[in-house]
């Protein structure tokens, strides 16, 4: 069964540094998403992406965050200057259209020191 | 009022038991509904979509009541492997983002 893949599985970074989290969505999917889950809390929406542009973003997704689809397969989330509170599990998801179920990658655990 | 609300549990049940989870959502214009399960420190995995007519997948039955803005999940003949957190998830009308409940913890014991 096709799946969403994410790299790295764990990223440890000093506060203030830039990080890039990578995702390869399922190949025939058109909608891409990033979510995050702080330890012990619920999964929170960050951003959705369709047709090479952001279609929706949450309040969490401020100017420090950006997304990009640099080629036909990768979908990246960049955090420009990380803060301690960015420590969380980051999940990428994709779906064939906006009302179909979203399929999640196994996540990147981001630890900010 | 929270956008998606669930009883956090935990529900501790013996193997073979039937257990039911409930969920309410605040936005009456919500379009699509799902149950996901999440194992400890893992990604959410789709369990099933939820339709107004109700739907069943093996031991799992999901129901949606749009008038009451209420979603349910019934698990029959619980297995040890059903132990997980069950997430009620709603796709809001105004966008294509999923809104997650905080989850209900299920522990099935032998």
mmCIF file of C-alpha atoms in Angstrom:
data_model
loop_
_atom_site.group_PDB
_atom_site.id
_atom_site.type_symbol
_atom_site.label_atom_id
_atom_site.label_comp_id
_atom_site.label_asym_id
_atom_site.label_seq_id
_atom_site.Cartn_x
_atom_site.Cartn_y
_atom_site.Cartn_z
ATOM 1 C CA UNK A 1 0.000 0.000 0.000
ATOM 2 C CA UNK A 2 1.438 3.433 -0.908
ATOM 3 C CA UNK A 3 2.431 5.554 2.036
ATOM 4 C CA UNK A 4 3.588 9.016 3.019
ATOM 5 C CA UNK A 5 7.260 9.054 4.001
ATOM 6 C CA UNK A 6 8.983 11.614 6.215
ATOM 7 C CA UNK A 7 12.618 12.366 6.950
ATOM 8 C CA UNK A 8 14.353 12.623 9.294
ATOM 9 C CA UNK A 9 12.587 10.586 11.971
ATOM 10 C CA UNK A 10 14.236 12.679 14.698
ATOM 11 C CA UNK A 11 15.837 16.111 14.441
ATOM 12 C CA UNK A 12 17.671 17.804 17.309
ATOM 13 C CA UNK A 13 18.476 21.488 16.789
ATOM 14 C CA UNK A 14 19.700 24.459 18.798
ATOM 15 C CA UNK A 15 17.208 27.256 19.437
ATOM 16 C CA UNK A 16 17.410 29.921 16.741
ATOM 17 C CA UNK A 17 18.561 27.521 14.031
ATOM 18 C CA UNK A 18 16.657 26.770 10.836
ATOM 19 C CA UNK A 19 15.209 23.311 10.238
ATOM 20 C CA UNK A 20 13.715 21.696 7.162
ATOM 21 C CA UNK A 21 11.411 18.729 7.527
ATOM 22 C CA UNK A 22 10.869 16.613 4.441
ATOM 23 C CA UNK A 23 7.911 14.615 3.197
ATOM 24 C CA UNK A 24 7.141 12.535 0.132
ATOM 25 C CA UNK A 25 3.334 12.395 -0.248
ATOM 26 C CA UNK A 26 1.508 9.537 -1.963
ATOM 27 C CA UNK A 27 2.198 9.945 -5.670
ATOM 28 C CA UNK A 28 -1.314 10.535 -7.069
ATOM 29 C CA UNK A 29 -2.457 12.777 -4.213
ATOM 30 C CA UNK A 30 -3.047 16.462 -4.881
ATOM 31 C CA UNK A 31 -3.534 17.933 -1.388
ATOM 32 C CA UNK A 32 -0.733 18.133 1.130
ATOM 33 C CA UNK A 33 -0.750 19.079 4.795
ATOM 34 C CA UNK A 34 1.407 19.610 7.840
ATOM 35 C CA UNK A 35 0.204 18.991 11.390
ATOM 36 C CA UNK A 36 2.003 19.026 14.682
ATOM 37 C CA UNK A 37 1.461 17.313 18.024
ATOM 38 C CA UNK A 38 3.114 18.606 21.164
ATOM 39 C CA UNK A 39 3.754 15.768 23.615
ATOM 40 C CA UNK A 40 0.571 14.932 25.521
ATOM 41 C CA UNK A 41 -1.600 17.244 23.447
ATOM 42 C CA UNK A 42 -3.882 16.853 20.448
ATOM 43 C CA UNK A 43 -2.930 16.933 16.796
ATOM 44 C CA UNK A 44 -3.083 20.515 15.441
ATOM 45 C CA UNK A 45 -3.398 21.687 11.843
ATOM 46 C CA UNK A 46 -0.619 23.913 10.510
ATOM 47 C CA UNK A 47 -1.098 24.344 6.773
ATOM 48 C CA UNK A 48 -2.669 22.885 3.647
ATOM 49 C CA UNK A 49 -1.188 23.122 0.162
ATOM 50 C CA UNK A 50 -2.764 22.601 -3.220
ATOM 51 C CA UNK A 51 -1.788 23.511 -6.770
ATOM 52 C CA UNK A 52 1.553 24.908 -5.601
ATOM 53 C CA UNK A 53 0.133 27.357 -3.123
ATOM 54 C CA UNK A 54 -1.067 27.502 0.462
ATOM 55 C CA UNK A 55 -4.831 27.027 0.620
ATOM 56 C CA UNK A 56 -5.226 27.440 4.365
ATOM 57 C CA UNK A 57 -3.038 28.022 7.401
ATOM 58 C CA UNK A 58 -3.575 28.176 11.139
ATOM 59 C CA UNK A 59 -2.554 30.850 13.643
ATOM 60 C CA UNK A 60 0.418 28.663 14.567
ATOM 61 C CA UNK A 61 1.787 28.977 11.030
ATOM 62 C CA UNK A 62 3.363 32.416 11.409
ATOM 63 C CA UNK A 63 6.156 34.115 9.441
ATOM 64 C CA UNK A 64 8.713 31.694 10.855
ATOM 65 C CA UNK A 65 7.116 28.839 8.925
ATOM 66 C CA UNK A 66 7.109 28.183 5.196
ATOM 67 C CA UNK A 67 6.257 25.286 2.916
ATOM 68 C CA UNK A 68 7.515 24.372 -0.485
ATOM 69 C CA UNK A 69 7.128 21.722 -3.135
ATOM 70 C CA UNK A 70 10.577 22.030 -4.717
ATOM 71 C CA UNK A 71 10.065 19.209 -7.212
ATOM 72 C CA UNK A 72 7.389 16.734 -8.248
ATOM 73 C CA UNK A 73 7.720 14.535 -5.213
ATOM 74 C CA UNK A 74 8.942 16.368 -2.105
ATOM 75 C CA UNK A 75 6.957 18.631 0.207
ATOM 76 C CA UNK A 76 8.932 20.511 2.844
ATOM 77 C CA UNK A 77 8.233 22.475 6.008
ATOM 78 C CA UNK A 78 10.840 25.054 7.014
ATOM 79 C CA UNK A 79 11.046 26.717 10.403
ATOM 80 C CA UNK A 80 13.324 29.711 10.036
ATOM 81 C CA UNK A 81 14.382 30.429 13.618
ATOM 82 C CA UNK A 82 13.313 27.674 15.977
ATOM 83 C CA UNK A 83 11.996 28.276 19.469
ATOM 84 C CA UNK A 84 11.790 25.899 22.413
ATOM 85 C CA UNK A 85 8.006 25.691 21.962
ATOM 86 C CA UNK A 86 8.460 24.329 18.419
ATOM 87 C CA UNK A 87 9.465 21.010 19.988
ATOM 88 C CA UNK A 88 6.806 18.559 18.818
ATOM 89 C CA UNK A 89 6.034 15.706 16.480
ATOM 90 C CA UNK A 90 5.413 17.006 12.967
ATOM 91 C CA UNK A 91 3.198 14.956 10.678
ATOM 92 C CA UNK A 92 2.849 15.314 6.948
ATOM 93 C CA UNK A 93 -0.372 14.102 5.304
ATOM 94 C CA UNK A 94 -1.793 13.869 1.810
ATOM 95 C CA UNK A 95 -5.164 13.174 0.216
ATOM 96 C CA UNK A 96 -6.471 12.754 -3.332
ATOM 97 C CA UNK A 97 -9.036 15.530 -2.838
ATOM 98 C CA UNK A 98 -10.201 17.811 -0.041
ATOM 99 C CA UNK A 99 -12.948 15.621 1.376
ATOM 100 C CA UNK A 100 -11.181 12.291 1.123
ATOM 101 C CA UNK A 101 -9.389 10.859 4.157
ATOM 102 C CA UNK A 102 -5.894 12.135 4.743
ATOM 103 C CA UNK A 103 -3.047 9.658 5.072
ATOM 104 C CA UNK A 104 -0.292 10.492 7.523
ATOM 105 C CA UNK A 105 3.424 9.877 7.475
ATOM 106 C CA UNK A 106 5.086 8.455 10.576
ATOM 107 C CA UNK A 107 6.292 11.874 11.660
ATOM 108 C CA UNK A 108 9.456 13.772 12.507
ATOM 109 C CA UNK A 109 10.194 14.325 16.172
ATOM 110 C CA UNK A 110 11.700 17.819 16.474
ATOM 111 C CA UNK A 111 13.603 18.601 19.663
ATOM 112 C CA UNK A 112 14.787 22.163 20.227
ATOM 113 C CA UNK A 113 17.544 22.636 22.810
ATOM 114 C CA UNK B 1 -17.120 25.242 23.180
ATOM 115 C CA UNK B 2 -14.331 23.045 21.770
ATOM 116 C CA UNK B 3 -14.500 22.360 18.038
ATOM 117 C CA UNK B 4 -14.352 18.594 18.588
ATOM 118 C CA UNK B 5 -14.955 17.154 22.018
ATOM 119 C CA UNK B 6 -14.347 13.618 23.277
ATOM 120 C CA UNK B 7 -14.380 11.848 26.620
ATOM 121 C CA UNK B 8 -10.649 11.300 27.317
ATOM 122 C CA UNK B 9 -11.207 8.023 29.182
ATOM 123 C CA UNK B 10 -9.375 5.812 29.800
ATOM 124 C CA UNK B 11 -11.795 3.022 29.071
ATOM 125 C CA UNK B 12 -10.470 -0.166 30.639
ATOM 126 C CA UNK B 13 -12.305 -3.194 29.253
ATOM 127 C CA UNK B 14 -11.746 -6.976 29.188
ATOM 128 C CA UNK B 15 -11.105 -8.830 25.963
ATOM 129 C CA UNK B 16 -14.348 -9.601 24.164
ATOM 130 C CA UNK B 17 -16.199 -6.603 25.552
ATOM 131 C CA UNK B 18 -18.171 -4.102 23.512
ATOM 132 C CA UNK B 19 -17.181 -0.477 23.982
ATOM 133 C CA UNK B 20 -18.638 2.755 22.612
ATOM 134 C CA UNK B 21 -17.030 6.154 22.166
ATOM 135 C CA UNK B 22 -18.812 9.425 21.548
ATOM 136 C CA UNK B 23 -17.796 12.722 20.085
ATOM 137 C CA UNK B 24 -19.490 16.077 19.499
ATOM 138 C CA UNK B 25 -18.505 18.817 17.086
ATOM 139 C CA UNK B 26 -19.360 22.506 17.105
ATOM 140 C CA UNK B 27 -19.546 23.493 13.434
ATOM 141 C CA UNK B 28 -22.874 22.448 11.919
ATOM 142 C CA UNK B 29 -21.500 23.018 8.409
ATOM 143 C CA UNK B 30 -18.799 20.364 8.805
ATOM 144 C CA UNK B 31 -18.542 18.188 5.754
ATOM 145 C CA UNK B 32 -16.764 14.943 6.485
ATOM 146 C CA UNK B 33 -16.028 12.867 9.543
ATOM 147 C CA UNK B 34 -13.531 10.201 10.457
ATOM 148 C CA UNK B 35 -12.245 8.004 13.221
ATOM 149 C CA UNK B 36 -8.489 7.607 13.402
ATOM 150 C CA UNK B 37 -6.509 5.554 15.886
ATOM 151 C CA UNK B 38 -3.170 6.559 17.295
ATOM 152 C CA UNK B 39 -0.740 4.264 19.051
ATOM 153 C CA UNK B 40 1.700 5.766 21.526
ATOM 154 C CA UNK B 41 4.058 8.235 19.776
ATOM 155 C CA UNK B 42 2.940 7.073 16.336
ATOM 156 C CA UNK B 43 1.065 8.724 13.496
ATOM 157 C CA UNK B 44 -2.765 8.842 13.312
ATOM 158 C CA UNK B 45 -4.048 5.981 11.164
ATOM 159 C CA UNK B 46 -7.414 6.080 9.462
ATOM 160 C CA UNK B 47 -9.840 3.646 11.019
ATOM 161 C CA UNK B 48 -12.939 4.569 9.055
ATOM 162 C CA UNK B 49 -14.926 7.391 7.511
ATOM 163 C CA UNK B 50 -18.303 8.135 9.079
ATOM 164 C CA UNK B 51 -21.478 8.561 7.050
ATOM 165 C CA UNK B 52 -24.976 9.697 7.984
ATOM 166 C CA UNK B 53 -26.368 6.295 7.077
ATOM 167 C CA UNK B 54 -23.954 4.618 9.483
ATOM 168 C CA UNK B 55 -21.251 2.265 8.351
ATOM 169 C CA UNK B 56 -19.638 -0.900 9.539
ATOM 170 C CA UNK B 57 -16.211 -2.416 8.989
ATOM 171 C CA UNK B 58 -15.870 -5.782 10.654
ATOM 172 C CA UNK B 59 -16.064 -5.273 14.421
ATOM 173 C CA UNK B 60 -16.284 -1.484 14.080
ATOM 174 C CA UNK B 61 -19.481 0.517 13.552
ATOM 175 C CA UNK B 62 -19.610 4.287 13.153
ATOM 176 C CA UNK B 63 -22.645 6.552 13.294
ATOM 177 C CA UNK B 64 -23.193 10.216 12.531
ATOM 178 C CA UNK B 65 -26.102 12.304 13.778
ATOM 179 C CA UNK B 66 -25.939 15.659 11.996
ATOM 180 C CA UNK B 67 -28.905 17.125 13.862
ATOM 181 C CA UNK B 68 -27.206 16.531 17.227
ATOM 182 C CA UNK B 69 -23.677 17.066 15.833
ATOM 183 C CA UNK B 70 -22.692 13.768 17.351
ATOM 184 C CA UNK B 71 -20.450 10.943 16.143
ATOM 185 C CA UNK B 72 -20.048 7.512 17.678
ATOM 186 C CA UNK B 73 -17.798 4.487 17.332
ATOM 187 C CA UNK B 74 -18.722 1.020 18.553
ATOM 188 C CA UNK B 75 -16.126 -1.712 18.897
ATOM 189 C CA UNK B 76 -17.405 -5.244 19.358
ATOM 190 C CA UNK B 77 -15.430 -8.239 20.630
ATOM 191 C CA UNK B 78 -12.476 -6.095 21.751
ATOM 192 C CA UNK B 79 -8.975 -7.444 21.153
ATOM 193 C CA UNK B 80 -5.770 -6.621 23.001
ATOM 194 C CA UNK B 81 -4.545 -5.033 19.774
ATOM 195 C CA UNK B 82 -7.415 -2.524 19.892
ATOM 196 C CA UNK B 83 -5.650 -0.748 22.775
ATOM 197 C CA UNK B 84 -4.890 2.738 21.447
ATOM 198 C CA UNK B 85 -6.142 6.311 21.470
ATOM 199 C CA UNK B 86 -9.181 6.841 19.248
ATOM 200 C CA UNK B 87 -9.362 10.224 17.578
ATOM 201 C CA UNK B 88 -12.590 11.812 16.395
ATOM 202 C CA UNK B 89 -11.729 13.972 13.394
ATOM 203 C CA UNK B 90 -13.844 16.498 11.495
ATOM 204 C CA UNK B 91 -13.194 18.247 8.189
ATOM 205 C CA UNK B 92 -14.673 21.718 8.577
ATOM 206 C CA UNK B 93 -16.784 23.249 5.824
ATOM 207 C CA UNK B 94 -14.725 26.384 5.407
ATOM 208 C CA UNK B 95 -11.452 24.716 4.600
ATOM 209 C CA UNK B 96 -9.726 21.475 3.957
ATOM 210 C CA UNK B 97 -8.108 21.084 7.328
ATOM 211 C CA UNK B 98 -8.824 18.308 9.787
ATOM 212 C CA UNK B 99 -9.764 19.235 13.330
ATOM 213 C CA UNK B 100 -8.879 16.578 15.855
ATOM 214 C CA UNK B 101 -10.427 15.752 19.166
ATOM 215 C CA UNK B 102 -8.049 15.136 22.039
ATOM 216 C CA UNK B 103 -8.731 11.406 21.799
ATOM 217 C CA UNK B 104 -10.223 8.643 23.927
ATOM 218 C CA UNK B 105 -7.842 6.104 25.436
ATOM 219 C CA UNK B 106 -8.866 2.462 25.226
ATOM 220 C CA UNK B 107 -7.088 -0.258 27.183
ATOM 221 C CA UNK B 108 -8.154 -3.831 26.523
ATOM 222 C CA UNK B 109 -6.974 -6.281 29.147
ATOM 223 C CA UNK B 110 -6.797 -10.087 29.126
#
